[in-house]
Short mmCIF file of C-alpha atoms in Angstrom, two decimals:
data_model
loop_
_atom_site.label_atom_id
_atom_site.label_comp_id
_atom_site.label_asym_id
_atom_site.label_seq_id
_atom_site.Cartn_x
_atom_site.Cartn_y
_atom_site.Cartn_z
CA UNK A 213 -34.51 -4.82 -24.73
CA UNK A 214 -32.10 -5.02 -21.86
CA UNK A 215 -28.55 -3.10 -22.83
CA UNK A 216 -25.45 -5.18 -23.03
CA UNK A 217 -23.21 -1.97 -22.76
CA UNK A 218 -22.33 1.27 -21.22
CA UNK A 219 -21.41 4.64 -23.01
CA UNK A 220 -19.50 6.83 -20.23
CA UNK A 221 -20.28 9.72 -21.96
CA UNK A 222 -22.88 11.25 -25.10
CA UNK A 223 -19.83 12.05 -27.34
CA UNK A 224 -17.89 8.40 -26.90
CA UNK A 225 -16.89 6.93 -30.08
CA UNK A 226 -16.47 3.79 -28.30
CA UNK A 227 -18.90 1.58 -25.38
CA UNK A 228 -17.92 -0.46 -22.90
CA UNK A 229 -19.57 -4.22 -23.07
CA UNK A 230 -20.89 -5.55 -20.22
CA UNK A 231 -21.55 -8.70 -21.09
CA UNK A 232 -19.24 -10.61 -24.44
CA UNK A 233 -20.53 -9.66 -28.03
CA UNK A 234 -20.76 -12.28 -30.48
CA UNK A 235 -20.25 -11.63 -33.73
CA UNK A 236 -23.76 -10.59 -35.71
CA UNK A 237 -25.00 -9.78 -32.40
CA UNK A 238 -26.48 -6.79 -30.96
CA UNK A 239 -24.94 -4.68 -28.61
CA UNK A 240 -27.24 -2.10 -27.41
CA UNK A 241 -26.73 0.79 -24.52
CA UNK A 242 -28.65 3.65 -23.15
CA UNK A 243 -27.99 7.09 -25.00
CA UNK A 244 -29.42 10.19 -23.87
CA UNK A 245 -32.27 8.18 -22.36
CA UNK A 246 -32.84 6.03 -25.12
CA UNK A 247 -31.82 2.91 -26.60
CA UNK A 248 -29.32 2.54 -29.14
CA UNK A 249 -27.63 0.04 -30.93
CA UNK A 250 -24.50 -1.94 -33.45
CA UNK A 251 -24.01 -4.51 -34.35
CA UNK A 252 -20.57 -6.02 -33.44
CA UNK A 253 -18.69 -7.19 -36.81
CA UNK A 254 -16.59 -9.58 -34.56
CA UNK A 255 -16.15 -11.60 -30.89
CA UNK A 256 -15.69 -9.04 -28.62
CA UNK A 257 -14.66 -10.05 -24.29
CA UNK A 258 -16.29 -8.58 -21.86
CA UNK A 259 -15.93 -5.05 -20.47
CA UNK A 260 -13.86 -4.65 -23.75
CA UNK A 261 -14.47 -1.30 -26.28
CA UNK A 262 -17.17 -1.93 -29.41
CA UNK A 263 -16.79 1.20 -31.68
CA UNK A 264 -19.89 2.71 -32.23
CA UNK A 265 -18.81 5.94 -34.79
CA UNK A 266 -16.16 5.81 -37.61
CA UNK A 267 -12.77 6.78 -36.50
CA UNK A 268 -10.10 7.59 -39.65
CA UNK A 269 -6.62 6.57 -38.65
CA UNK A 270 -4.98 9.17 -36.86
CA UNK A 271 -7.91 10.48 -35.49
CA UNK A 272 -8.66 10.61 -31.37
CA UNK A 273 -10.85 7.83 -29.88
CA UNK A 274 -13.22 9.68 -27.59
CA UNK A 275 -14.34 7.50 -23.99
CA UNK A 276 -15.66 9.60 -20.43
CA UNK A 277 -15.54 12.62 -23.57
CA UNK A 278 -11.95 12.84 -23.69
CA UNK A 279 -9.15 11.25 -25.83
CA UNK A 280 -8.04 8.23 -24.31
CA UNK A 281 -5.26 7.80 -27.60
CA UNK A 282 -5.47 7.80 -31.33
CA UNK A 283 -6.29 5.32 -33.87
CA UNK A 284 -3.98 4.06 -35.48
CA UNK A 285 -6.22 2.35 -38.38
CA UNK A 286 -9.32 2.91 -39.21
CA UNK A 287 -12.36 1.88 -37.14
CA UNK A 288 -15.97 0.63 -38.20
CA UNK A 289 -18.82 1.13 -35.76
CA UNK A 290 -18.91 -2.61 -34.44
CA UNK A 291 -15.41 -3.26 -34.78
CA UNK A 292 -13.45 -3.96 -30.97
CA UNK A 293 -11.23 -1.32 -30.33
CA UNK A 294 -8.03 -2.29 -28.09
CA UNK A 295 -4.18 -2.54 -28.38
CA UNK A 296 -4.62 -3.42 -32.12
CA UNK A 297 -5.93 0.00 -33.45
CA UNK A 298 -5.94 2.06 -30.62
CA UNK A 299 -2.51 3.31 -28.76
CA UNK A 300 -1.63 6.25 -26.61
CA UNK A 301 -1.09 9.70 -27.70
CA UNK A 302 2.45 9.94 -26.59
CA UNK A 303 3.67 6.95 -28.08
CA UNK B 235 -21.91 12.28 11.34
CA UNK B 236 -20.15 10.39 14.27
CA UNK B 237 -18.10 7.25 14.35
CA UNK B 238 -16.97 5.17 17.06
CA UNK B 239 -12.79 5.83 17.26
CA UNK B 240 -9.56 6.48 18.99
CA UNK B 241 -9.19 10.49 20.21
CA UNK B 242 -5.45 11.03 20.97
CA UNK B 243 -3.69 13.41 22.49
CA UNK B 244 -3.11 16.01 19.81
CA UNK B 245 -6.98 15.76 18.79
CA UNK B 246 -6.45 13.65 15.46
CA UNK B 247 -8.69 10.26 15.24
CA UNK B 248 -7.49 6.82 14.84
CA UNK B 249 -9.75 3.85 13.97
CA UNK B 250 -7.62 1.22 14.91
CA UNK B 251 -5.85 1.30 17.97
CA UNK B 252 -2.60 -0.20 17.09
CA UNK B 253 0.84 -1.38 18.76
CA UNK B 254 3.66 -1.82 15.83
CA UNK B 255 6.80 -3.24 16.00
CA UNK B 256 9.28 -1.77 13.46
CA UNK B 257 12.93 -2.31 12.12
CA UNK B 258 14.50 0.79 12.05
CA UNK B 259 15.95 -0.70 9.47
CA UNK B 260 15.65 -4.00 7.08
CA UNK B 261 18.61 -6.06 9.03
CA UNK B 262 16.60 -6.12 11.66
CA UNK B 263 13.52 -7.31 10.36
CA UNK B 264 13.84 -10.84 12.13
CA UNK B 265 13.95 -9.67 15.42
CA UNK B 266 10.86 -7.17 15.29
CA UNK B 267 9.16 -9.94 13.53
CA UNK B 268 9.34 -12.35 16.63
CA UNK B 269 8.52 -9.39 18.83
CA UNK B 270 5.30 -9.12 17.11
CA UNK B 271 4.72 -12.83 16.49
CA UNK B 272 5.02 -12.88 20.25
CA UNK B 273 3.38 -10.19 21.66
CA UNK B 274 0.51 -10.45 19.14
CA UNK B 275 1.29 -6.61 18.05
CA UNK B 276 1.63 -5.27 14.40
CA UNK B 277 4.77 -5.92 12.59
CA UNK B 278 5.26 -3.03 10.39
CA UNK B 279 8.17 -3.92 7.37
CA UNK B 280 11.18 -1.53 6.66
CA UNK B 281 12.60 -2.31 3.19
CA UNK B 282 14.99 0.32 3.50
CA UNK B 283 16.80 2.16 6.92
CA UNK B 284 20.68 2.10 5.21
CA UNK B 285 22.55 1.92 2.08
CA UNK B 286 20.24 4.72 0.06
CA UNK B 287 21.39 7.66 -0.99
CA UNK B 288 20.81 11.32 1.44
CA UNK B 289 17.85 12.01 -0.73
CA UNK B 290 16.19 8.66 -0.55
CA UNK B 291 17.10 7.74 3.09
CA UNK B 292 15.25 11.28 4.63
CA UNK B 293 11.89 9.76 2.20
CA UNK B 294 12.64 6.70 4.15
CA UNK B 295 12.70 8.32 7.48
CA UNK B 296 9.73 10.55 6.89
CA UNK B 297 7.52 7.42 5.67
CA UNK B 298 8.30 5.35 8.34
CA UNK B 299 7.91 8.09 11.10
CA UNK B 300 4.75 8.94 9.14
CA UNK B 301 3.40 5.45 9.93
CA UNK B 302 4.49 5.57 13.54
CA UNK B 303 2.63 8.79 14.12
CA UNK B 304 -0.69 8.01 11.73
CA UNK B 305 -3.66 8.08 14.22
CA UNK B 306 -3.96 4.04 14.30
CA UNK B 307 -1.53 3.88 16.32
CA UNK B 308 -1.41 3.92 20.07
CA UNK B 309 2.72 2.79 20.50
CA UNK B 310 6.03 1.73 18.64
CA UNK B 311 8.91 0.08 19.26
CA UNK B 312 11.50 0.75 16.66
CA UNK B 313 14.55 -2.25 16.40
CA UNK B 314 17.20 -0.95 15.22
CA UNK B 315 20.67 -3.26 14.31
CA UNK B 316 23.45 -0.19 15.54
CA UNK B 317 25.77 0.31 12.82
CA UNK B 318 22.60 1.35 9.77
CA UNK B 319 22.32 5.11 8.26
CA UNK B 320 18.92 5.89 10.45
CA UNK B 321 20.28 5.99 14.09
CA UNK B 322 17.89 5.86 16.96
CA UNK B 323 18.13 9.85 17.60
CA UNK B 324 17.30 10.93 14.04
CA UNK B 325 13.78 8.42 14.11
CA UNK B 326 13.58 10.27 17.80
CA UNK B 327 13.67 13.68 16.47
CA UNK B 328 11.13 13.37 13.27
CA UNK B 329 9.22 12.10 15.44
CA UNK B 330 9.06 14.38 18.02
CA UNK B 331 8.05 16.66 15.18
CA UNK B 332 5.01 14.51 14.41
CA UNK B 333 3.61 13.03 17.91
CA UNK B 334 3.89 13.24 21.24
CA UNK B 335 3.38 9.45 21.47
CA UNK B 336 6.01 7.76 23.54
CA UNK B 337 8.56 5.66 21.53
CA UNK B 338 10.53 2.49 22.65
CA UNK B 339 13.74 1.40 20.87
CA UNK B 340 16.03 -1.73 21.12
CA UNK B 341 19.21 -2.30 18.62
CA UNK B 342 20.50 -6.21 18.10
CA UNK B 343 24.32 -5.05 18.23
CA UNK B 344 23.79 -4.61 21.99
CA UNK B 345 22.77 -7.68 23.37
CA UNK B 346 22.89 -10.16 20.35
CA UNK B 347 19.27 -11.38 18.58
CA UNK B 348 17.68 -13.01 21.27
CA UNK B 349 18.19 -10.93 24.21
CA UNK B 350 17.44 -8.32 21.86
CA UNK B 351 13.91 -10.04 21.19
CA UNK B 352 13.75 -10.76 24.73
CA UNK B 353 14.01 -6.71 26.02
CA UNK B 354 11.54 -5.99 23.27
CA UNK B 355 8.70 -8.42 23.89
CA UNK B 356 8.76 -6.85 27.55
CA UNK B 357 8.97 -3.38 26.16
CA UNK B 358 5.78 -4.09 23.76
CA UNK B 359 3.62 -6.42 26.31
CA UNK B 360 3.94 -2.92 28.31
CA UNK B 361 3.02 -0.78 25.41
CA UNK B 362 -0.04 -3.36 24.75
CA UNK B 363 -1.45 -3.59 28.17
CA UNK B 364 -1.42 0.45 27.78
CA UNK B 365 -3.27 0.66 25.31
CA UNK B 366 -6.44 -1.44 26.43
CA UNK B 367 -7.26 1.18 28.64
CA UNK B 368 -7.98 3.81 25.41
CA UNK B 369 -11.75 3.33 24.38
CA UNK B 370 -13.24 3.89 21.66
CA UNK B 371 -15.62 7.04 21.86
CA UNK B 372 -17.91 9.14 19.64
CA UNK B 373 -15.47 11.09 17.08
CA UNK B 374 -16.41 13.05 13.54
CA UNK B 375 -16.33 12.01 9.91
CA UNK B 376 -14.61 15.58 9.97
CA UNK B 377 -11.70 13.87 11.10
CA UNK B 378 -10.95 11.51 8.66
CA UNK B 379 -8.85 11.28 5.85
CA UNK B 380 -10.00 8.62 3.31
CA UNK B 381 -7.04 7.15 0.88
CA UNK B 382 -8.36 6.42 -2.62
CA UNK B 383 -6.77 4.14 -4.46
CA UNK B 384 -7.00 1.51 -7.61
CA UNK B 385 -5.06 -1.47 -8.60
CA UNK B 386 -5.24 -4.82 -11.15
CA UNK B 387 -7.89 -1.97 -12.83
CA UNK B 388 -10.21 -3.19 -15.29
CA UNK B 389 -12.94 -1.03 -17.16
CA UNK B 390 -15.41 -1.56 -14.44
CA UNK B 391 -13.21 0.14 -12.56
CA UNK B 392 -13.35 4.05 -13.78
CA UNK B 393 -16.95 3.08 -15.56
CA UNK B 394 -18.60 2.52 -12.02
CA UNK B 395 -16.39 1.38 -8.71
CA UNK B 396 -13.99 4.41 -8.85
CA UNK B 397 -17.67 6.47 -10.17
CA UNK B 398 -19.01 5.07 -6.67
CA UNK B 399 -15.83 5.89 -4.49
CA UNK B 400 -15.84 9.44 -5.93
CA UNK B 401 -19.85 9.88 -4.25
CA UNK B 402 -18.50 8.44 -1.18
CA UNK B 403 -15.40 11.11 -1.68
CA UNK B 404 -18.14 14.26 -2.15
CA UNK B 405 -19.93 12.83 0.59
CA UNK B 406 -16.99 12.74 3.23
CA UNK B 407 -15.73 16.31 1.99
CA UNK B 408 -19.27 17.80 2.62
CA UNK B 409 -19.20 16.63 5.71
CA UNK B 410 -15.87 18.60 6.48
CA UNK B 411 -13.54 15.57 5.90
CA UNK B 412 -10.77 14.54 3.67
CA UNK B 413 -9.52 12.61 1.11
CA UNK B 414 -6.40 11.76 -0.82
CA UNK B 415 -5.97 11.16 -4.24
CA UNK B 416 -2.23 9.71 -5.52
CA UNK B 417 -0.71 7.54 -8.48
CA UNK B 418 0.50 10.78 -10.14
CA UNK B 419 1.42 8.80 -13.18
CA UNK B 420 -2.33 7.40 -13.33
CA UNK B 421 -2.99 10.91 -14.25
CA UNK B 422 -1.39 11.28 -17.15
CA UNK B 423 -4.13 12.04 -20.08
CA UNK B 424 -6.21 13.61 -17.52
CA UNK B 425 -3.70 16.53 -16.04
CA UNK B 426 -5.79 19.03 -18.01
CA UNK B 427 -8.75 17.52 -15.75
CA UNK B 428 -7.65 18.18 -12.35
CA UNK B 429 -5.67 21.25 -13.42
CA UNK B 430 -9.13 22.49 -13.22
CA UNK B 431 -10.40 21.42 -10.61
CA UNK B 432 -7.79 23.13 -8.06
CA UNK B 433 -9.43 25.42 -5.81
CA UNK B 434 -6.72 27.58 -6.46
CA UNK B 435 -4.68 28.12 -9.82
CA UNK B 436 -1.52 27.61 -7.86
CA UNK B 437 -2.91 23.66 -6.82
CA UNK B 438 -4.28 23.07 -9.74
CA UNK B 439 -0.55 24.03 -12.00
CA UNK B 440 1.21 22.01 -8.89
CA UNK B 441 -0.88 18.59 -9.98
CA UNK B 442 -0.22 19.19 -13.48
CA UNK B 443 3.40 19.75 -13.24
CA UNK B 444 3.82 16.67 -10.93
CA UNK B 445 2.30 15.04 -13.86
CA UNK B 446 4.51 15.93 -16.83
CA UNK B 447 7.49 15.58 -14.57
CA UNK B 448 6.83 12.04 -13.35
CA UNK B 449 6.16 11.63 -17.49
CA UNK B 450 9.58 13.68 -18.59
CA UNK B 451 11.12 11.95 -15.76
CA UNK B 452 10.88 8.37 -18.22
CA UNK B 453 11.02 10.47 -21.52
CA UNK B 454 14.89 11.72 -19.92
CA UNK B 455 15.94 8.43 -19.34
CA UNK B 456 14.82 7.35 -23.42
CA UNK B 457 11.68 5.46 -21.55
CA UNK B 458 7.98 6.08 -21.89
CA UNK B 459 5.80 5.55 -18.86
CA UNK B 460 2.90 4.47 -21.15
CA UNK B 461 4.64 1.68 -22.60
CA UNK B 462 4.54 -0.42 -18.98
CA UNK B 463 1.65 1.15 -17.97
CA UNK B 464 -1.58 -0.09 -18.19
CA UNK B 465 -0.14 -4.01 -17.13
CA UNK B 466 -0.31 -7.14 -19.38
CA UNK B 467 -3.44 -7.73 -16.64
CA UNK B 468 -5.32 -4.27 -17.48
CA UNK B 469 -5.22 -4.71 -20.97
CA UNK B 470 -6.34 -8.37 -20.46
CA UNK B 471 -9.19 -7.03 -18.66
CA UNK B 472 -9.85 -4.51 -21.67
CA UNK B 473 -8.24 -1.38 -20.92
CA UNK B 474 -5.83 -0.13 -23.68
CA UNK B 475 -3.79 2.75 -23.06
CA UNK B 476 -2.72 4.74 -19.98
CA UNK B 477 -5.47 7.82 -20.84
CA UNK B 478 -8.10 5.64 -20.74
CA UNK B 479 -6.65 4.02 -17.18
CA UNK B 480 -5.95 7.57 -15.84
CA UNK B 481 -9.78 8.92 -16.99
CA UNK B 482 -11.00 6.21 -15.18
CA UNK B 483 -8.49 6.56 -12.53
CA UNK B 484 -9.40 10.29 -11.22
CA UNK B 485 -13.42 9.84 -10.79
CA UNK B 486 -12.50 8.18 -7.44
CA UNK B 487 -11.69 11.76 -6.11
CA UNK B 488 -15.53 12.88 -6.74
CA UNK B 489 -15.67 16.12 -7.87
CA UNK B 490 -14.77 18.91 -5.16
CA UNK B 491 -11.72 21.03 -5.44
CA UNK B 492 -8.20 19.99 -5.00
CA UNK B 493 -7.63 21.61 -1.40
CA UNK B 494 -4.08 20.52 -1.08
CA UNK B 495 -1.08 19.11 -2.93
CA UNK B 496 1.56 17.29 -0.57
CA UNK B 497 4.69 15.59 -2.04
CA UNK B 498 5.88 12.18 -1.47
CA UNK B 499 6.26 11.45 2.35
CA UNK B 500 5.17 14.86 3.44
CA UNK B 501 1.93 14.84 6.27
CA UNK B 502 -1.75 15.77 5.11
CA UNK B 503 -2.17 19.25 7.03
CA UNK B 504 -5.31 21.01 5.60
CA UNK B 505 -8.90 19.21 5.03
CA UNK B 506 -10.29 18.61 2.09
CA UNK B 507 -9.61 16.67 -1.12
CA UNK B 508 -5.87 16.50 -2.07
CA UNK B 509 -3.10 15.53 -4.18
CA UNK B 510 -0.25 13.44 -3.40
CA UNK B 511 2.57 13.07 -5.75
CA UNK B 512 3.14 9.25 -5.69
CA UNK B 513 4.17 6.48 -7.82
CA UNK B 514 1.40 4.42 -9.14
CA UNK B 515 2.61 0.72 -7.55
CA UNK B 516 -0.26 0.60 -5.39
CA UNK B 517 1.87 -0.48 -2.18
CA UNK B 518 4.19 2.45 -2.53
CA UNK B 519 0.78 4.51 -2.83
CA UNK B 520 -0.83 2.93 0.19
CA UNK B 521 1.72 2.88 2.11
CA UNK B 522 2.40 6.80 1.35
CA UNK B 523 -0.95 7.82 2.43
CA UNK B 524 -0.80 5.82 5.51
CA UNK B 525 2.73 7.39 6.27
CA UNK B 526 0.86 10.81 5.21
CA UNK B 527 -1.71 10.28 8.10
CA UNK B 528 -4.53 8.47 6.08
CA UNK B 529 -6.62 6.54 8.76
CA UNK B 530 -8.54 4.08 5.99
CA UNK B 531 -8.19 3.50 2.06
CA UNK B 532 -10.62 2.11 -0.44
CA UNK B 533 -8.74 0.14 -2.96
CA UNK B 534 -10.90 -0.59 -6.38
CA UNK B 535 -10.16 -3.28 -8.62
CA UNK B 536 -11.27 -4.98 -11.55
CA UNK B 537 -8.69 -8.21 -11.50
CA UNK B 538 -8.59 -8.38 -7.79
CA UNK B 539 -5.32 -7.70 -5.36
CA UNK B 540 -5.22 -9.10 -1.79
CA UNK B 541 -2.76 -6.09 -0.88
CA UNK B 542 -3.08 -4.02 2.30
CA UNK B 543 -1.35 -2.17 5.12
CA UNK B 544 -0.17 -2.79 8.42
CA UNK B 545 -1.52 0.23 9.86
CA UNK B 546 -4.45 1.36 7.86
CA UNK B 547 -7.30 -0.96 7.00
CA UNK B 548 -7.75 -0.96 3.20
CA UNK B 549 -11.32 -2.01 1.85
CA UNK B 550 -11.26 -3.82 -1.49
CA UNK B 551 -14.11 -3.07 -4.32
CA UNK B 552 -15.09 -4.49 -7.32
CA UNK B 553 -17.69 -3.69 -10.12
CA UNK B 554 -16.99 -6.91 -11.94
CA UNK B 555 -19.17 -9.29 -11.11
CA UNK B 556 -16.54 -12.71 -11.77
CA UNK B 557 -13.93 -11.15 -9.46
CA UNK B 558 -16.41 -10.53 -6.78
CA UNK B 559 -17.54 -14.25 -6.66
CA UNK B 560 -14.41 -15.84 -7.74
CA UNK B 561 -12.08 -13.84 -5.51
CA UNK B 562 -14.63 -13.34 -2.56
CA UNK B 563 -11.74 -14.16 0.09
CA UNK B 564 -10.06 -10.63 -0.56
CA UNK B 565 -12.99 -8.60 -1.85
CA UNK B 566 -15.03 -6.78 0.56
CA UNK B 567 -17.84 -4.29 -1.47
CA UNK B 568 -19.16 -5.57 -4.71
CA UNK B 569 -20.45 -2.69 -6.54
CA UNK B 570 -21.17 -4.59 -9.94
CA UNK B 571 -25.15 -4.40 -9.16
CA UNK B 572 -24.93 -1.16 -10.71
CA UNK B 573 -23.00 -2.29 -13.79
CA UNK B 574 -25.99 -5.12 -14.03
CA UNK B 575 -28.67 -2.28 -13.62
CA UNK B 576 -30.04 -3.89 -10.90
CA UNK B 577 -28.77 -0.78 -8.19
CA UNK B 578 -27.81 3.23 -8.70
CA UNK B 579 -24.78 3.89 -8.28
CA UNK B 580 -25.60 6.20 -5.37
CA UNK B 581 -27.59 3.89 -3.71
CA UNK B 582 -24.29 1.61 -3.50
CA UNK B 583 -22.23 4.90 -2.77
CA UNK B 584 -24.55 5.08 0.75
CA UNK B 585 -24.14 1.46 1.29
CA UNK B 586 -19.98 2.15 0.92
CA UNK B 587 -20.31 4.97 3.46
CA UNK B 588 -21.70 2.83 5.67
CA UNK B 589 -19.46 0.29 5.40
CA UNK B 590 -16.48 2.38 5.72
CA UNK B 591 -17.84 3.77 8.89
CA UNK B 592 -17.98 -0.27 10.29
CA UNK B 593 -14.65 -0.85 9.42
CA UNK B 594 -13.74 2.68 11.04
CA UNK B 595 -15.67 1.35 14.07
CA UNK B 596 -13.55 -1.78 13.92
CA UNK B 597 -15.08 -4.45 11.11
CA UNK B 598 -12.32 -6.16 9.98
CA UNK B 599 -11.37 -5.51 6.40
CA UNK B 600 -10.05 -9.36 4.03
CA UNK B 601 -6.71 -7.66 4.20
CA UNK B 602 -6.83 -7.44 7.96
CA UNK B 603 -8.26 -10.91 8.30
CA UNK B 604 -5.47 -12.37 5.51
CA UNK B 605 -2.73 -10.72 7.39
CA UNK B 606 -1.56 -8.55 4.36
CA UNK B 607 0.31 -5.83 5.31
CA UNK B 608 2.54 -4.60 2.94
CA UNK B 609 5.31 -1.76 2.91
CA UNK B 610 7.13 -0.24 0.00
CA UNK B 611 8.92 2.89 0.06
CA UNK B 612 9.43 4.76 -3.83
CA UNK B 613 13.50 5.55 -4.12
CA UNK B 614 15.14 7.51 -7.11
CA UNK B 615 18.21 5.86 -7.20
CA UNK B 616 19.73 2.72 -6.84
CA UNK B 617 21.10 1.25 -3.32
CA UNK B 618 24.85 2.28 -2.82
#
């Protein structure tokens, strides 16, 4: 199956589409040097973040293996991750 | 690795071979801008030249001496008006600290606009026919200093254009070149990165602490620098906070050592990859890597920006796919093949090198072609 996202790095907790998710659909990426896959629990744009671990409120999302902010609800593999539950660390 | 570009004098490389007209300060904007328009040479903008404070009026003489002297160029005439803060002998003197290149200078408050014009469309036509008799001749990779830079980002951006840029970057450095990395706020959430990654302790601490400055710098002031950065047009494009932007942001410098750190409107002196404390507004950026004696930038983008400089040629990139088609009139290097699978992304990094060597070799960049040509110089406080 051809992969509809990118993971920058092993330990991401989130991938990056590369082509719109609907929801239901599959989104899978290479991991590791295989295939892996979620399915996304909404509409999701392109190039946008699809969760693909559990992250608790409060915990660090995890993208090129480093935080890129914390979560401020808590995320379902599947679920887009942007502005709404994600924000920076110093804010 | 050889190139086809402009020796001068004091052994540095240009690859373009440029005559600029520039106000010594912004009054006199109309009357170098008719010089050029007349003469057919570069019009380089001054936004500043007067009414800045000490502090912010030596940044604007060492940026806009810095452009005079960058390798591109072959001759300047600087217009001045007569009564502004930056007289002709203190342009003279930086610049006799920076080139030996001969410098012509006319001010309006002599002889009234159009005589003024008049004297300096003789003056340039002089400086032109000059410089048809330099040649371009063979001249090393070692020599150049390639500006990285990213603006209108979007996550295609750090996940493979700025991935592909940093190969190119690697590539350039082994081959005894340079490269210079800036947008010191695009760094924040990834300090602790190229902290690492100095060759020495001493660079490495100097990046970081330009870092949380330029961040404590907003915090002081009861403002947060992550708050209006990424843009409304990042986050459209799917980037959400200014860690993720800055992650992305730094894989355009490859992954040598940090050589050097410079500050803001100082001159590149050692080879290697380095660190230039700018702002992030990508014309302030260009334009201080130009002024810092950057000969060529590569600019990636996600959303697409039609910026570029009057003295450097700056190549546009894209990984994503709709910006490449849609806005093909100011995009020059699609990488999103490798985003699609269809290429590695070091097979595109050799196709980049290439490229950059035609443009160094005189392939006109969009920019170049679209007449952009921008000039912005960063201040700290407000016009007085």
């Amino acid at each position: 199956m051809k992969t509809n996202a990118l993971i920058a790095s092993p330990e991401d907790s989130v991938v990056t589409l590369t082509a719109e998710a609907a929801r239901g659909g599959k989104v899978c990426f290479s991991l590791d040097g295989k295939l892996a896959e979620v399915i996304a629990g909404e509409d999701v744009p392109v190039y946008h973040k699809l969760a693909v671990k559990t992250v608790k409120k409060g915990q660090p999302v995890i993208k090129y293996g480093e935080v890129i902010g914390i979560a401020r609800a808590d995320i379902q593999p599947g679920e887009w991750v942007h502005t709404h539950n994600l924000s920076s660390d110093g804010r | 690795m050889e190139f086809m570009g402009y020796k001068r004098a004091d052994g540095k490389v240009g690859v373009r071979n440029h005559v600029i007209v520039v106000p010594g300060v912004i009054c006199a904007s109309v009357a170098a801008k008719k010089i050029a328009d007349e003469t057919g040479a570069v019009f380089v903008g001054n936004p500043n030249g007067c009414g800045q404070s000490p502090e912010d009026t030596a940044t604007t003489l060492e940026i806009i001496t810095g452009l005079i002297a960058n390798p591109n160029v072959y001759g300047a005439l600087i217009v001045g008006l007569g009564c502004e803060a930056l007289q002709e002998e203190r342009y003279r003197s930086a610049l006799a600290k920076l080139t030996d290149m001969s410098i012509d200078y006319v001010k309006i408050q002599d002889r009234g606009l159009a005589e003024t014009v008049k004297r300096g469309v003789a003056l340039t036509e002089a400086l032109l026919k000059k410089s048809s008799d330099v040649k371009r001749e063979p001249c090393s990779v070692s020599e150049l200093i390639l500006g990285l830079e990213c603006g209108g980002s979007d996550p295609t951006s750090g996940l493979c254009s700025n991935v592909v840029l940093g190969k190119v970057t690697d590539m350039i450095i082994d081959m005894g070149g340079s490269a210079a990395l800036t947008e010191t706020p695009e760094a924040v959430g990834a300090e602790h990165i190229l902290k690492r990654r100095g060759a020495t302790p001493e660079i490495g601490q100097k990046i970081y602490d330009s870092v949380k400055a330029f961040e404590q710098m907003f915090l002081d002031r009861g403002m947060n620098v992550r708050e209006g950065n990424p843009s409304p047009g990042n986050i459209a494009g799917g980037i959400t906070t200014l860690e993720e932007k800055s992650l992305g942001c730094i894989h355009k410098a490859g992954s040598r050592p940090f050589t050097g750190f410079y500050r803001y409107g100082e001159q590149i002196t050692g080879k290697g990859l380095c660190f230039i404390d700018t702002t992030a507004f990508d014309v302030a950026s260009v334009t201080a890597k130009a002024a810092a004696g950057s000969q060529i930038t590569v600019f990636t983008t996600g959303r697409g920006n039609p910026v570029g400089n009057p003295v450097c040629p700056v190549i546009k990139m894209t990984a994503n796919r709709d910006t490449a088609e849609r806005l093909a009139d100011i995009i020059d290097f699609d990488s999103s093949g490798a985003i699609a699978g269809e290429v590695t992304q070091e097979q595109l990094a050799g196709e980049l090198l290439a490229y950059i060597i035609r443009v160094c070799e005189g392939e006109l960049t969009k920019a170049e072609i679209n007449g952009s040509a921008e000039i912005l110089i960063n201040q700290q406080m407000s016009y007085c």
